[in-house]
Coordinates of C-alpha atoms in Angstrom, one line a residue:
M1 CA -0.4 0.0 0.1
L2 CA 1.4 3.9 -0.5
S3 CA -0.6 6.7 1.0
L4 CA 1.2 10.0 0.7
Y5 CA 1.5 12.8 3.6
V6 CA 1.1 16.3 3.3
H7 CA 3.0 18.7 6.1
I8 CA 1.8 22.6 5.9
P9 CA 3.7 23.1 8.2
W10 CA 2.5 27.2 10.2
C11 CA 0.0 27.6 12.7
L12 CA -1.5 30.4 14.0
R13 CA 0.3 29.4 17.3
K14 CA 2.9 27.9 18.9
C15 CA 1.1 25.1 21.7
P16 CA 3.9 24.6 24.6
Y17 CA 3.2 20.9 24.1
C18 CA 3.7 20.2 20.6
D19 CA 7.2 18.7 19.4
F20 CA 6.0 18.8 16.5
N21 CA 7.2 21.0 12.7
S22 CA 4.9 23.8 13.2
H23 CA 5.5 27.6 13.1
E24 CA 3.9 30.5 14.2
L25 CA 2.3 32.7 11.5
R26 CA 4.0 36.1 10.5
G27 CA 0.8 37.4 8.4
E28 CA -1.2 36.0 5.5
I29 CA 0.0 32.0 5.1
P30 CA 1.9 32.5 1.4
A31 CA -0.6 29.4 0.2
D32 CA 0.0 29.9 -3.7
T33 CA 3.4 29.6 -3.4
Y34 CA 3.7 27.3 -1.1
V35 CA 1.0 24.7 -3.0
A36 CA 3.7 25.7 -5.8
A37 CA 6.0 24.5 -4.1
L38 CA 4.0 21.0 -2.5
L39 CA 3.5 20.2 -6.6
A40 CA 7.0 20.8 -7.7
D41 CA 8.7 18.1 -4.9
L42 CA 6.2 15.8 -6.2
E43 CA 7.1 15.8 -9.1
Q44 CA 10.6 14.8 -8.0
E45 CA 8.9 11.8 -5.9
L46 CA 7.4 10.3 -9.0
P47 CA 10.1 8.5 -10.4
A48 CA 10.3 6.3 -7.8
V49 CA 6.9 5.2 -7.4
W50 CA 5.6 4.9 -11.1
G51 CA 2.9 2.5 -12.0
R52 CA 1.8 2.5 -8.8
T53 CA -1.4 3.1 -6.9
V54 CA -1.8 6.3 -4.1
E55 CA -4.7 5.0 -1.9
T56 CA -4.6 7.3 1.1
V57 CA -4.0 10.9 1.8
F58 CA -3.5 13.1 4.7
I59 CA -3.0 16.8 5.2
G60 CA -1.3 17.8 8.5
G61 CA 0.4 20.2 9.9
G62 CA 0.1 22.8 11.6
T63 CA -3.1 23.7 11.0
P64 CA -3.9 23.0 8.0
S65 CA -7.4 24.4 8.3
L66 CA -5.3 27.8 7.5
L67 CA -5.4 27.0 4.0
P68 CA -8.4 28.6 2.2
A69 CA -10.0 26.0 0.1
E70 CA -8.9 26.5 -3.3
A71 CA -5.8 26.8 -2.4
V72 CA -6.5 22.6 -1.0
D73 CA -8.3 22.5 -4.2
R74 CA -5.0 23.4 -6.5
L75 CA -3.4 21.1 -4.5
L76 CA -5.3 17.9 -4.9
S77 CA -6.0 18.5 -8.8
G78 CA -2.5 19.1 -9.0
I79 CA -1.5 15.2 -6.7
R80 CA -5.1 13.6 -9.0
S81 CA -3.0 15.1 -12.3
R82 CA 0.6 13.2 -11.3
L83 CA -0.3 10.5 -9.3
S84 CA -2.9 7.0 -9.5
L85 CA -5.0 8.4 -6.7
R86 CA -7.3 6.0 -6.5
P87 CA -10.6 7.0 -6.9
D88 CA -12.1 6.3 -4.1
A89 CA -9.1 7.7 -2.1
E90 CA -9.5 8.5 2.1
I91 CA -8.3 11.8 2.4
T92 CA -8.2 13.7 5.1
L93 CA -7.0 17.0 6.4
E94 CA -6.6 18.4 10.4
A95 CA -8.6 21.0 11.5
N96 CA -7.9 23.1 14.4
P97 CA -12.2 25.0 15.5
G98 CA -9.2 28.0 16.4
A99 CA -8.5 28.2 12.8
L100 CA -11.6 27.8 10.3
E101 CA -13.5 30.4 8.4
R102 CA -17.0 29.7 8.1
G103 CA -18.5 27.6 5.0
R104 CA -14.6 25.6 4.4
F105 CA -15.7 23.0 5.9
A106 CA -17.7 22.8 3.0
E107 CA -15.3 23.5 0.6
Y108 CA -13.3 21.0 1.4
R109 CA -15.4 18.9 0.7
A110 CA -16.3 20.0 -2.3
A111 CA -12.6 20.0 -3.6
G112 CA -12.1 16.2 -2.8
V113 CA -11.4 15.6 1.1
S114 CA -13.6 12.9 2.2
R115 CA -12.1 12.5 6.1
L116 CA -12.1 15.0 9.3
S117 CA -9.3 15.7 11.7
I118 CA -10.2 18.0 14.6
G119 CA -8.0 18.7 17.2
V120 CA -10.6 19.1 20.2
Q121 CA -7.9 18.4 22.7
S122 CA -10.6 19.0 25.7
F123 CA -13.8 20.8 26.1
D124 CA -12.9 22.3 28.9
D125 CA -12.2 25.6 28.8
A126 CA -10.0 26.5 31.4
Q127 CA -8.4 22.9 30.8
L128 CA -7.9 24.3 27.1
A129 CA -6.3 27.9 28.5
R130 CA -4.4 26.0 30.5
I131 CA -2.1 24.1 27.7
G132 CA -2.2 26.4 25.0
R133 CA -4.9 25.9 22.6
I134 CA -6.8 28.7 20.8
H135 CA -10.0 27.6 20.9
D136 CA -13.2 27.3 23.2
R137 CA -16.0 25.0 24.1
G138 CA -17.9 26.6 22.0
Q139 CA -15.8 26.5 18.2
A140 CA -15.4 22.8 19.2
L141 CA -18.5 21.9 19.8
Q142 CA -19.7 24.9 16.8
A143 CA -16.4 22.9 13.7
V144 CA -18.8 19.5 14.7
D145 CA -21.7 20.5 13.4
E146 CA -20.4 22.2 10.9
A147 CA -18.7 19.8 9.4
R148 CA -21.5 17.2 10.3
A149 CA -23.8 20.1 7.9
A150 CA -20.5 20.5 5.3
G151 CA -21.4 16.8 4.5
F152 CA -18.3 15.0 6.4
E153 CA -19.5 11.3 7.6
R154 CA -15.9 10.6 8.4
I155 CA -14.8 12.5 11.9
N156 CA -12.1 12.3 14.7
L157 CA -11.4 13.8 17.8
D158 CA -8.3 14.5 19.2
L159 CA -8.4 14.3 22.6
M160 CA -6.3 13.6 25.7
F161 CA -6.5 12.9 28.9
G162 CA -3.9 13.1 32.0
Q163 CA -3.5 17.4 30.8
P164 CA -2.0 19.3 33.3
G165 CA -3.8 19.9 37.0
Q166 CA -6.8 17.4 35.7
T167 CA -9.5 15.3 37.5
Q168 CA -10.5 11.8 36.8
N169 CA -13.8 14.1 36.5
A170 CA -12.8 16.0 34.2
A171 CA -11.1 13.6 32.0
L172 CA -13.6 11.5 31.2
A173 CA -16.6 14.8 31.2
D174 CA -14.4 15.1 28.2
L175 CA -14.8 12.5 26.7
D176 CA -18.6 11.7 27.8
T177 CA -19.6 15.0 25.9
A178 CA -17.1 14.2 22.5
L179 CA -18.8 10.6 22.4
A180 CA -22.2 12.1 22.8
L181 CA -21.4 14.0 19.4
Q182 CA -21.2 10.6 17.8
P183 CA -18.1 10.6 15.3
G184 CA -16.8 7.8 13.7
H185 CA -13.4 8.2 15.3
L186 CA -11.7 9.0 18.6
S187 CA -8.1 9.4 19.4
W188 CA -7.9 9.3 22.9
Y189 CA -4.0 9.6 23.5
Q190 CA -2.5 10.4 27.7
F191 CA -1.0 14.1 27.9
T192 CA 2.7 14.0 27.8
L193 CA 6.4 16.0 28.2
E194 CA 8.0 16.0 24.5
P195 CA 11.8 17.4 24.7
N196 CA 12.0 20.7 23.0
T197 CA 8.7 22.2 23.7
W198 CA 8.1 25.2 26.2
F199 CA 6.2 21.9 29.0
H200 CA 9.5 20.1 29.6
R201 CA 11.8 23.3 29.9
H202 CA 8.7 24.1 32.2
P203 CA 7.4 21.4 32.9
P204 CA 3.9 21.7 35.0
A205 CA 2.4 19.4 37.3
L206 CA 0.9 16.6 35.7
P207 CA -2.0 13.6 36.8
G208 CA 0.3 10.2 38.7
D209 CA 0.2 7.0 37.6
D210 CA -2.5 5.5 39.3
L211 CA -4.9 8.1 38.4
I212 CA -3.6 7.7 34.6
A213 CA -4.5 3.7 35.1
A214 CA -7.5 4.5 36.6
I215 CA -8.7 6.7 33.8
Q216 CA -7.6 4.7 30.9
D217 CA -9.2 1.6 32.2
A218 CA -12.4 3.6 33.0
G219 CA -12.8 5.9 29.7
Q220 CA -12.3 2.1 28.1
A221 CA -15.0 0.7 29.3
R222 CA -17.6 3.8 27.7
L223 CA -15.8 4.1 24.4
A224 CA -15.8 0.5 24.8
E225 CA -19.5 0.1 26.4
A226 CA -20.9 3.2 23.3
G227 CA -19.8 0.4 20.6
Y228 CA -16.4 1.9 19.8
A229 CA -13.6 -0.8 19.1
R230 CA -9.8 -0.1 20.1
Y231 CA -8.0 -1.0 16.9
E232 CA -4.6 0.9 18.2
V233 CA -3.0 2.2 21.6
S234 CA -4.5 5.5 21.4
A235 CA -7.1 4.9 18.3
W236 CA -11.5 3.8 18.8
A237 CA -13.2 3.3 15.2
R238 CA -17.2 3.1 15.0
P239 CA -17.1 -0.3 12.7
G240 CA -16.3 1.0 9.2
H241 CA -14.1 4.3 10.1
G242 CA -11.0 2.7 11.8
C243 CA -8.0 5.8 10.0
Q244 CA -6.3 3.4 6.1
H245 CA -4.0 6.3 6.4
N246 CA -2.9 5.4 9.8
L247 CA -3.5 1.5 9.6
N248 CA -0.9 2.2 6.5
Y249 CA 1.5 3.3 9.2
W250 CA 1.1 0.5 11.4
R251 CA 1.4 -1.9 9.5
F252 CA 4.5 -0.6 8.0
G253 CA 3.9 0.7 4.4
D254 CA 4.8 2.4 2.0
Y255 CA 5.2 6.7 2.0
L256 CA 5.8 9.6 0.3
G257 CA 5.7 12.6 2.8
I258 CA 6.3 16.2 1.1
G259 CA 6.4 19.4 2.4
A260 CA 8.0 21.1 4.9
G261 CA 9.9 18.4 7.2
A262 CA 7.6 16.0 6.0
H263 CA 9.4 12.1 5.8
G264 CA 8.9 9.5 3.7
K265 CA 9.2 5.3 4.1
L266 CA 9.9 3.9 0.5
T267 CA 10.5 0.4 -0.7
D268 CA 12.8 -0.5 -4.2
A269 CA 10.6 -2.8 -5.9
A270 CA 14.4 -4.1 -7.6
S271 CA 16.1 -4.7 -4.6
G272 CA 14.2 -5.0 -2.0
Q273 CA 15.9 -2.1 0.0
I274 CA 13.9 0.5 2.3
R275 CA 14.4 4.4 1.6
R276 CA 13.1 7.1 4.9
Y277 CA 13.6 10.6 4.4
A278 CA 13.0 13.7 5.4
K279 CA 12.2 17.4 4.0
Q280 CA 14.1 20.5 4.8
R281 CA 12.6 21.7 8.1
H282 CA 12.1 25.4 7.9
P283 CA 9.5 26.6 5.7
R284 CA 12.0 29.1 4.2
R285 CA 14.1 26.1 3.3
Y286 CA 12.0 24.0 2.2
L287 CA 10.6 27.0 0.1
Q288 CA 14.2 27.4 -1.8
T289 CA 15.0 24.2 -2.3
A290 CA 11.7 22.0 -3.0
A291 CA 12.1 21.7 -6.9
T292 CA 15.9 20.7 -6.3
P293 CA 17.8 16.6 -4.5
Q294 CA 18.6 19.8 -1.6
R295 CA 15.1 19.5 -0.8
I296 CA 15.9 15.9 1.4
A297 CA 17.8 17.1 5.0
S298 CA 18.3 13.5 5.3
E299 CA 17.5 10.2 4.2
Q300 CA 18.8 5.9 5.4
I301 CA 19.2 2.9 3.4
L302 CA 17.5 0.4 6.8
G303 CA 19.5 -2.3 8.1
E304 CA 18.0 -5.8 9.2
T305 CA 17.9 -4.7 12.4
D306 CA 16.4 -1.1 11.6
I307 CA 13.6 -2.9 9.9
L308 CA 13.1 -5.7 12.9
F309 CA 12.4 -2.8 15.0
E310 CA 10.7 -0.3 13.7
Y311 CA 8.3 -2.9 11.9
L312 CA 7.5 -4.1 16.0
L313 CA 7.4 -0.6 16.6
N314 CA 4.6 0.3 14.1
A315 CA 2.7 -3.1 13.8
L316 CA 2.7 -3.3 18.0
R317 CA 0.6 -0.7 18.1
L318 CA -2.5 -2.4 16.7
E319 CA -4.7 -4.4 19.2
S320 CA -4.4 -7.6 16.4
G321 CA -0.9 -7.9 16.3
F322 CA 0.4 -9.2 13.4
R323 CA 1.0 -13.0 11.6
R324 CA 4.1 -13.5 11.3
E325 CA 3.1 -14.1 6.6
D326 CA 2.0 -10.2 7.2
F327 CA 6.1 -9.6 8.5
R328 CA 7.8 -10.9 6.0
A329 CA 5.6 -9.6 3.2
A330 CA 6.2 -5.8 5.1
T331 CA 9.9 -6.6 5.4
G332 CA 11.5 -9.1 3.0
L333 CA 13.0 -10.5 6.2
P334 CA 13.0 -14.0 7.3
V335 CA 11.1 -15.0 10.0
E336 CA 13.6 -16.3 12.7
P337 CA 16.0 -13.2 13.6
L338 CA 11.3 -11.8 14.2
E339 CA 11.6 -15.5 17.2
S340 CA 15.0 -14.4 18.7
A341 CA 13.8 -11.1 19.1
L342 CA 10.0 -12.0 20.0
Q343 CA 11.8 -14.5 23.5
R344 CA 12.8 -11.7 25.9
P345 CA 8.8 -9.5 26.6
A346 CA 7.4 -13.3 25.6
E347 CA 9.4 -15.1 29.2
K348 CA 8.3 -12.0 30.4
G349 CA 4.9 -12.6 30.2
L350 CA 3.7 -9.5 27.1
L351 CA 3.8 -10.9 24.4
E352 CA 1.4 -13.5 22.7
T353 CA 3.1 -15.4 20.2
G354 CA 0.8 -18.0 18.6
E355 CA -0.1 -17.2 14.9
W356 CA -0.3 -13.8 15.8
I357 CA 2.1 -11.8 17.2
R358 CA 0.3 -9.1 19.4
P359 CA 1.0 -8.0 23.8
T360 CA -0.7 -9.4 26.2
P361 CA -3.2 -6.5 28.3
R362 CA 0.2 -6.1 30.9
G363 CA 1.9 -5.4 27.3
R364 CA -0.4 -2.9 26.4
R365 CA -0.1 -1.7 29.7
F366 CA 3.9 -1.2 29.8
L367 CA 3.9 -0.8 26.1
D368 CA 6.7 1.2 26.6
D369 CA 8.3 -1.1 28.3
L370 CA 7.8 -4.0 26.0
L371 CA 9.4 -2.2 22.6
A372 CA 12.5 -1.7 24.9
D373 CA 12.5 -5.6 24.9
L374 CA 13.0 -5.4 21.1
L375 CA 15.3 -2.6 20.8
P376 CA 18.7 -4.9 19.9
D377 CA 21.6 -5.0 23.1

């Protein structure tokens, strides 16, 4: 499977917890210039994927909803004219409720976007202010209403728990509000302090491990009761609403990456070599180099040990896990190194190693420890 990731690097204000490649916008977003650069970047990638069909597109950021609809339309039209894009491709766009103009969702839908991912994070105004978000509860609720009115049937809500100063009741109230909105998909994940962020340098007080565990247990029960199935560590969906783009990542599929700081992973059909690359991170530098080989800031051919660990790092996030034939097909490697890597966590009771290889309930709870056991000595 081949996917395409498109990175929009600007936001109105950098959140203090965010470690993504995002830059505060100074003035107007250079939409025309940036879309032209994205398409020039894509043209450089084409020889590596001739004859292959792109099945999903994900426009992430930053804040992609800063782009006017006509820019998204030009971008998607340009992608279709250069690539073989599956007619019913899942095309996702991330949106910030605080960076939207009324009516824009309908225009995105008309441009071909089929799935929206709305960064809510919380429905509590005080909590939103505490974590530096630019929207409030009313804007979040309005964004969901407008998405539905625009005809979007596939909607994801991003929601964090374990935020600074958050109680169990507050975290579950957020979840209950999200469930009442009945989105097809919920990304419900734990707030963490990431390196190179404001909160990492000035850490706020976070809920303790026991409180986090209690929130997780109660929240997972509510999600299941509401008809949502967990298919990845932090992804819950109703039937037919799983994110196909992210599933491709977790199954170790291939993906092109265009845009400032975008990453890609491609498998060479002839040699079987797997190449990872990253584009220039700073928007100014990216715009200068998008049509040249210098747009690539770094690249690496993965060795067998890297391939093994990266596959496990992704596939063990899936609730279903994976089979040995899935591993062989995705990596081109024999299963002997896999069996050796699985031995230690299996002996600790963190991993099932039958037909399907997946974390045990204990392994799911302590997934970081499980993954650490898989690292080569």
